[in-house]
C-alpha atoms as one frame of an Amber mdcrd trajectory, in Angstrom:
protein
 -16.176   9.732   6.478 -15.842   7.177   3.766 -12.164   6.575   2.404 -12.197
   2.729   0.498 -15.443   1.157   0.042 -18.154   1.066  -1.738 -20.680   3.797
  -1.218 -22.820   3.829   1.491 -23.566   7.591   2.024 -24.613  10.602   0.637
 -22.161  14.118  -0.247 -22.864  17.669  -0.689 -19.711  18.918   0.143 -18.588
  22.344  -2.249 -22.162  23.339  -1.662 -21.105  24.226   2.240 -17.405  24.833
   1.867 -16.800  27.899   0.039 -16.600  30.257   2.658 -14.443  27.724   5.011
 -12.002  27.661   1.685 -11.895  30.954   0.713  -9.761  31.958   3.870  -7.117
  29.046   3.501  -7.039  27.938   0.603  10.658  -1.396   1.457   8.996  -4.386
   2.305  11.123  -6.682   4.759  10.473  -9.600   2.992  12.632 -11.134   0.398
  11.430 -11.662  -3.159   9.925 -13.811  -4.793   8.243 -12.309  -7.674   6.965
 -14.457 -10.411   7.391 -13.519 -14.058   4.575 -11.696 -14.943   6.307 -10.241
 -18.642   4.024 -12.604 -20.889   0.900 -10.398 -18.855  -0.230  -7.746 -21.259
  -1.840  -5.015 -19.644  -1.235  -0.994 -20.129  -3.614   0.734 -17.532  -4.440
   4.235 -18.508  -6.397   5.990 -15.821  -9.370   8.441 -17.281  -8.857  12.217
 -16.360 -12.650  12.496 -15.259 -11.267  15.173 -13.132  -9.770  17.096 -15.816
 -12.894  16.087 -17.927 -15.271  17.803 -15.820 -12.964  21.357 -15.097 -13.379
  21.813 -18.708 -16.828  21.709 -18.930 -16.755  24.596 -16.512 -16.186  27.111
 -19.716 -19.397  25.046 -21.859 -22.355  24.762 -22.136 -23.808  22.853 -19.113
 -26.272  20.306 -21.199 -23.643  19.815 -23.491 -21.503  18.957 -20.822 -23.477
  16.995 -19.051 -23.853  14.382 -21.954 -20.467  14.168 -22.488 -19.291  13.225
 -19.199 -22.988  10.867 -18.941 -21.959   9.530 -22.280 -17.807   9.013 -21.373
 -18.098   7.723 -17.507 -21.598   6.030 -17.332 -22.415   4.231 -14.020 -19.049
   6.360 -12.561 -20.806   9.906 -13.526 -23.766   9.109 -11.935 -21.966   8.055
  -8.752 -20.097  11.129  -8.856 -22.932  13.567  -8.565 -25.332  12.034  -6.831
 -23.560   9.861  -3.869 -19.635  12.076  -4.364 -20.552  15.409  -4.646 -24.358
  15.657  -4.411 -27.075  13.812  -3.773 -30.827  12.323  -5.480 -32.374  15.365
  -4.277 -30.082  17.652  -7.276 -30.283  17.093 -10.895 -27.085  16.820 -12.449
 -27.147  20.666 -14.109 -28.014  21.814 -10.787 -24.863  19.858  -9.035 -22.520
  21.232 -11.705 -23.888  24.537 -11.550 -22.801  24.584  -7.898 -19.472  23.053
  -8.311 -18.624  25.891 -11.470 -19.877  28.190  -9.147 -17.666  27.252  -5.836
 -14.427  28.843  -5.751 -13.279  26.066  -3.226 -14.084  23.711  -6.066 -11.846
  25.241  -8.595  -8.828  26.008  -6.049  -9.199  22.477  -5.211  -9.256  21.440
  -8.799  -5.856  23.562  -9.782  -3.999  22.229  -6.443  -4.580  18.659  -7.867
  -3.946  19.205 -11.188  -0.066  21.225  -9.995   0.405  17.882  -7.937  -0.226
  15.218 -10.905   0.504  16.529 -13.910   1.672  13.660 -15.502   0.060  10.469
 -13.854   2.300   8.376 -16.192   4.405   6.620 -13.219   0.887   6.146 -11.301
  -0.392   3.999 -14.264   3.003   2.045 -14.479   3.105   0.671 -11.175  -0.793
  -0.099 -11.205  -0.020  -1.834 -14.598   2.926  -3.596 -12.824   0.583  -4.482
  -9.661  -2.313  -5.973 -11.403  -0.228  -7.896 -14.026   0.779  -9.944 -10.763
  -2.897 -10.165  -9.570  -3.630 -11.760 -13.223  -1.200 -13.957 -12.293  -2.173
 -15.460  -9.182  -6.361 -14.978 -10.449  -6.292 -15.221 -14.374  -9.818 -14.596
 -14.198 -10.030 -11.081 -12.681 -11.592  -8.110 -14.462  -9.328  -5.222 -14.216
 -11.717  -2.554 -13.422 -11.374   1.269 -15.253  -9.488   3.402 -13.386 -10.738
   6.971 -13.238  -9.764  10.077 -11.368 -11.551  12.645  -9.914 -11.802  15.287
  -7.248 -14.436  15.094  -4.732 -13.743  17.444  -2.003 -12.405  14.592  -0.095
 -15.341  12.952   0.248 -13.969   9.673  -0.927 -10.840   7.809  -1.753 -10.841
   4.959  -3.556 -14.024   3.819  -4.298 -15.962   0.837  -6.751 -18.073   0.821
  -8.855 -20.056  -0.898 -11.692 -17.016  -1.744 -13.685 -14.412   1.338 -12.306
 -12.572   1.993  -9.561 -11.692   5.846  -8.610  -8.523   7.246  -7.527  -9.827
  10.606  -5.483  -6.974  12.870  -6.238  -7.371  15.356  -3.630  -6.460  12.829
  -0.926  -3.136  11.634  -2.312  -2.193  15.653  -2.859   1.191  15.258  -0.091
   1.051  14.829   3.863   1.938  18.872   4.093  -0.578  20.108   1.269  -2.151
  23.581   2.681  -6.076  21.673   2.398  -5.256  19.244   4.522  -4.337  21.555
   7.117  -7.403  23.574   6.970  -9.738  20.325   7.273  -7.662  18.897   9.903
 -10.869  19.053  11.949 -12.442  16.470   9.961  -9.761  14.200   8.711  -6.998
  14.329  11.308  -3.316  14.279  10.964  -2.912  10.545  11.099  -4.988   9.989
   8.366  -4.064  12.866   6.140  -0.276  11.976   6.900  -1.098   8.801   3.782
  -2.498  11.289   1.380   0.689  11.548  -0.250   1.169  10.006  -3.942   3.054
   6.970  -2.492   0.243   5.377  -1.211  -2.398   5.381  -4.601  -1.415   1.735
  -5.594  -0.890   0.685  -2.312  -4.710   2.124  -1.462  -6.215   0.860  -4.721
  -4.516  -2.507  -4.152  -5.801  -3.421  -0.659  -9.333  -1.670  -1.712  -9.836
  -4.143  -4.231  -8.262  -6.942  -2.771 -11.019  -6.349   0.044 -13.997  -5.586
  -1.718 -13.410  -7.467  -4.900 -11.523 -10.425  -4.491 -11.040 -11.755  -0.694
 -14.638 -10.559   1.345 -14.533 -10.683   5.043 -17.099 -13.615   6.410 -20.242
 -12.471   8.315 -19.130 -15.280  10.508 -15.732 -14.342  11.315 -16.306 -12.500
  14.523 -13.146 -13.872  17.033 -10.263 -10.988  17.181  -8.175 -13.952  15.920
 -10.156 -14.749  12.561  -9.873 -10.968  12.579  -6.439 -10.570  12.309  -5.547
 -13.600  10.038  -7.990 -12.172   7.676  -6.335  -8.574   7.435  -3.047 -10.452
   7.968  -3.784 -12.377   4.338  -4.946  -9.105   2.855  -1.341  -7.651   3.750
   0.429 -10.754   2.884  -1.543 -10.572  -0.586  -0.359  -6.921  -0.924   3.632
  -8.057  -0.302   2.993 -10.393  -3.239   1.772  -8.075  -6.007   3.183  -4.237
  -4.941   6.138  -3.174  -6.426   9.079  -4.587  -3.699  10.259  -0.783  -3.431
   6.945  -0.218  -1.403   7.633  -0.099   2.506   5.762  -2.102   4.894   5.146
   1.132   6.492   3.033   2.487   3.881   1.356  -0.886   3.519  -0.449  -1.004
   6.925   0.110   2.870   7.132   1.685   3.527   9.889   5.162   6.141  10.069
   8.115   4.499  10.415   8.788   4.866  14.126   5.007   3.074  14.619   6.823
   0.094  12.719   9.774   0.037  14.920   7.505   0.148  18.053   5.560  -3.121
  16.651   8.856  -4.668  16.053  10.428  -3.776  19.203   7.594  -4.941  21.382
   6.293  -7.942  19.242   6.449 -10.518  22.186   4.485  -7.881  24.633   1.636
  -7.024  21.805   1.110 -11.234  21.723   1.634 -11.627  25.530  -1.092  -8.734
  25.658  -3.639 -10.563  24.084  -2.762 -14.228  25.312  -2.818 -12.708  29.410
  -5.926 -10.920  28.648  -8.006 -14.502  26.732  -8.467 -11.772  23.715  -7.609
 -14.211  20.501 -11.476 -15.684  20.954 -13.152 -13.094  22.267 -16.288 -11.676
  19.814 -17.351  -8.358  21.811 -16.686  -6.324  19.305 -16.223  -3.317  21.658
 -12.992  -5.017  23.235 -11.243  -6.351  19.553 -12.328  -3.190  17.636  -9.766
  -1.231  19.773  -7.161  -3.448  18.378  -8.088  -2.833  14.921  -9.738  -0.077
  14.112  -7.806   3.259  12.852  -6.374   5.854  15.049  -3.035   8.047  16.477
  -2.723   5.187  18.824  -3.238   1.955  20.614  -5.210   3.241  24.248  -3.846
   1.488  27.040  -0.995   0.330  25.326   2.683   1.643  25.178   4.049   4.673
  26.971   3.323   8.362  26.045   1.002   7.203  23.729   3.606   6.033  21.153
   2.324   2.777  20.422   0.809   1.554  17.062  -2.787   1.762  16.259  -4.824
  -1.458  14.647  -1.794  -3.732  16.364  -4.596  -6.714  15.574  -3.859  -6.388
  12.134  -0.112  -5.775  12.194   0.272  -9.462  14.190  -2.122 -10.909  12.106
   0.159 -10.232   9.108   3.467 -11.229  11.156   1.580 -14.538  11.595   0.467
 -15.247   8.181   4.068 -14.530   7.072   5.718 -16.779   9.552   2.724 -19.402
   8.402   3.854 -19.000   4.851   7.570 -19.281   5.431   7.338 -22.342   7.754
   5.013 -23.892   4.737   6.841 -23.522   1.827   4.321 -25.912  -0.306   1.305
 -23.484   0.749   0.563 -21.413  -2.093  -0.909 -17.875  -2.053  -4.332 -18.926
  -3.563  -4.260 -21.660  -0.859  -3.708 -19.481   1.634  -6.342 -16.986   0.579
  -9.246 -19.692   0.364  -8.370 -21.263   3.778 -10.996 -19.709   6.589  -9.360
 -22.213   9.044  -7.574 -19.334  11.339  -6.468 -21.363  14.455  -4.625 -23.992
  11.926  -2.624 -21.278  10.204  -1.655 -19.895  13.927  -0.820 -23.320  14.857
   1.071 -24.023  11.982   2.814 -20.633  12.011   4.642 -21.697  15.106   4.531
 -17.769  15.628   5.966 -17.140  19.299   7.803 -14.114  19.116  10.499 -13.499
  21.769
């Protein structure tokens, strides 16, 4: 299942769900903000998914050009890659989606849960006026909403970026419960309102603004690149937001890091993993999941722990080099100089 990036797969869910439906339905670091006041933006995020309910009770043709003419390339994502696929016209996809009663419960749930997406569009105002600051010269995409059958997140577009409702509905929401099959509890725990920005942030700061090298393949270059991406994110979120809900793990996954920071980097050092390229023995360290295997007692340990000291590096790295700045630090691929120079040994 897809959550953040750009689309590489097909949808058809409310075609098949109906019937499965119908039965259940503070960061730690000290700031340093940068006056960002002089930045005028205002980012109002398109109701696509309030767009497209009301069409329900039109005509479909008419309908169809509406939302063809108001959300261009993001329409045509949206049935045919979302919701549906190249094999479905678009009448024929909203046929089926007027049609499925899972589509409209879904559609009502969301709709209860943000009725007033004011506060959203102030903090990702507040967010990207500090990403202006640091790179003057980046297009703030359209932000548009929409309900997919949690088929997608956050994804990008020509020009847009989407904010999937339906998976930011609350950890406890009753859907999330009946799909647990498919999107399991640690994952559906962060589809709570809290993390939107936080989500949109680090999706764009990944696929827009700070790509991953083909050629970055040692755990280490690994980790100092997510590391940056989380450093990047403690630089333009809102200081309210928790480191927790940053890397998004629960609070007592964050205490575990912290508590056992000098075993996690003793654990790779005794076991030669900074260099090592199988991907099979570093994507344990930093891929999602309830847990770290092999690591910790009672499985209580952290998942994606790569990724967690990658960040504790790059933030001991910045504090020991005060002159660094954060565009410096994003450009430089040289990942054994910033661990040298991060004198990070954690006792």
């Amino acid at each position: 299942m897809i959550y953040n990036v750009k689309f590489h797969q097909s949808y058809l869910f409310f075609l098949f769900v109906s019937a499965f439906f119908s039965s259940v339905l503070v960061s730690c670091t000290q700031s340093t903000k940068p006056d960002v006041s002089s930045v005028q933006l205002e980012i109002k995020i398109a109701r696509f998914d309030k767009d497209l309910f009301a069409g329900k009770s039109k005509d479909l043709k008419e309908t169809d050009e509406l939302l063809k003419k108001k959300y261009g390339a993001f329409y045509d994502d949206y049935v045919h890659r979302m919701v549906g696929n190249f094999d479905y016209t678009n009448e024929q996809i909203l046929t089926t989606l007027y049609q499925d009663s899972a589509y409209s419960d879904l559609n009502k749930e969301v709709d209860s849960v943000f009725k007033d997406i004011k506060p959203v569009e102030k903090d990702l105002s507040e967010t990207f006026k500090y990403i202006l600051h640091y790179y003057p010269k980046t297009k703030v995409p359209q932000f548009i909403s929409f309900v997919s059958g949690f088929a997608v997140q956050t994804p990008i577009g020509d020009s847009y970026m989407g904010i999937g409702l339906d998976m930011f509905m609350g950890k406890n929401n009753k859907f999330y419960k009946a799909i647990i099959q498919s999107v399991p509890t640690y994952l559906s725990r962060r589809f709570s309102p809290e993390y939107i920005v936080p989500r949109i942030t680090e999706t764009y700061a990944r696929e827009e603004l700070f790509h991953e090298r083909d050629e970055d393949r040692t755990l280490l270059s690994k980790m100092i690149q997510n590391g940056k991406i989380l450093y990047f994110m403690d630089k333009v979120l809102d200081d309210k937001v928790a480191d927790s809900v940053k890397i998004g793990y629960t609070q007592k996954q964050l205490d575990w890091c912290k508590t056992f920071e000098s075993d996690i980097w003793a654990y790779y050092l005794q076991n030669n993993l900074l260099f090592e390229t199988d991907y099979q023995k570093i994507q344990v360290l930093l891929s999602e999941g309830p847990f770290t295997p092999g690591l910790g007692e009672k499985n209580e340990s952290a998942p994606k722990l790569g990724i967690w000291t990658g960040w504790q590096i790059v933030r001991k790295y910045m504090q020991e080099n005060k002159e660094v700045t954060l565009q410096q630090l994003m450009a430089d691929q040289d990942s054994q100089k910033i661990l040298n120079l991060s004198k990070y040994k954690p006792k």
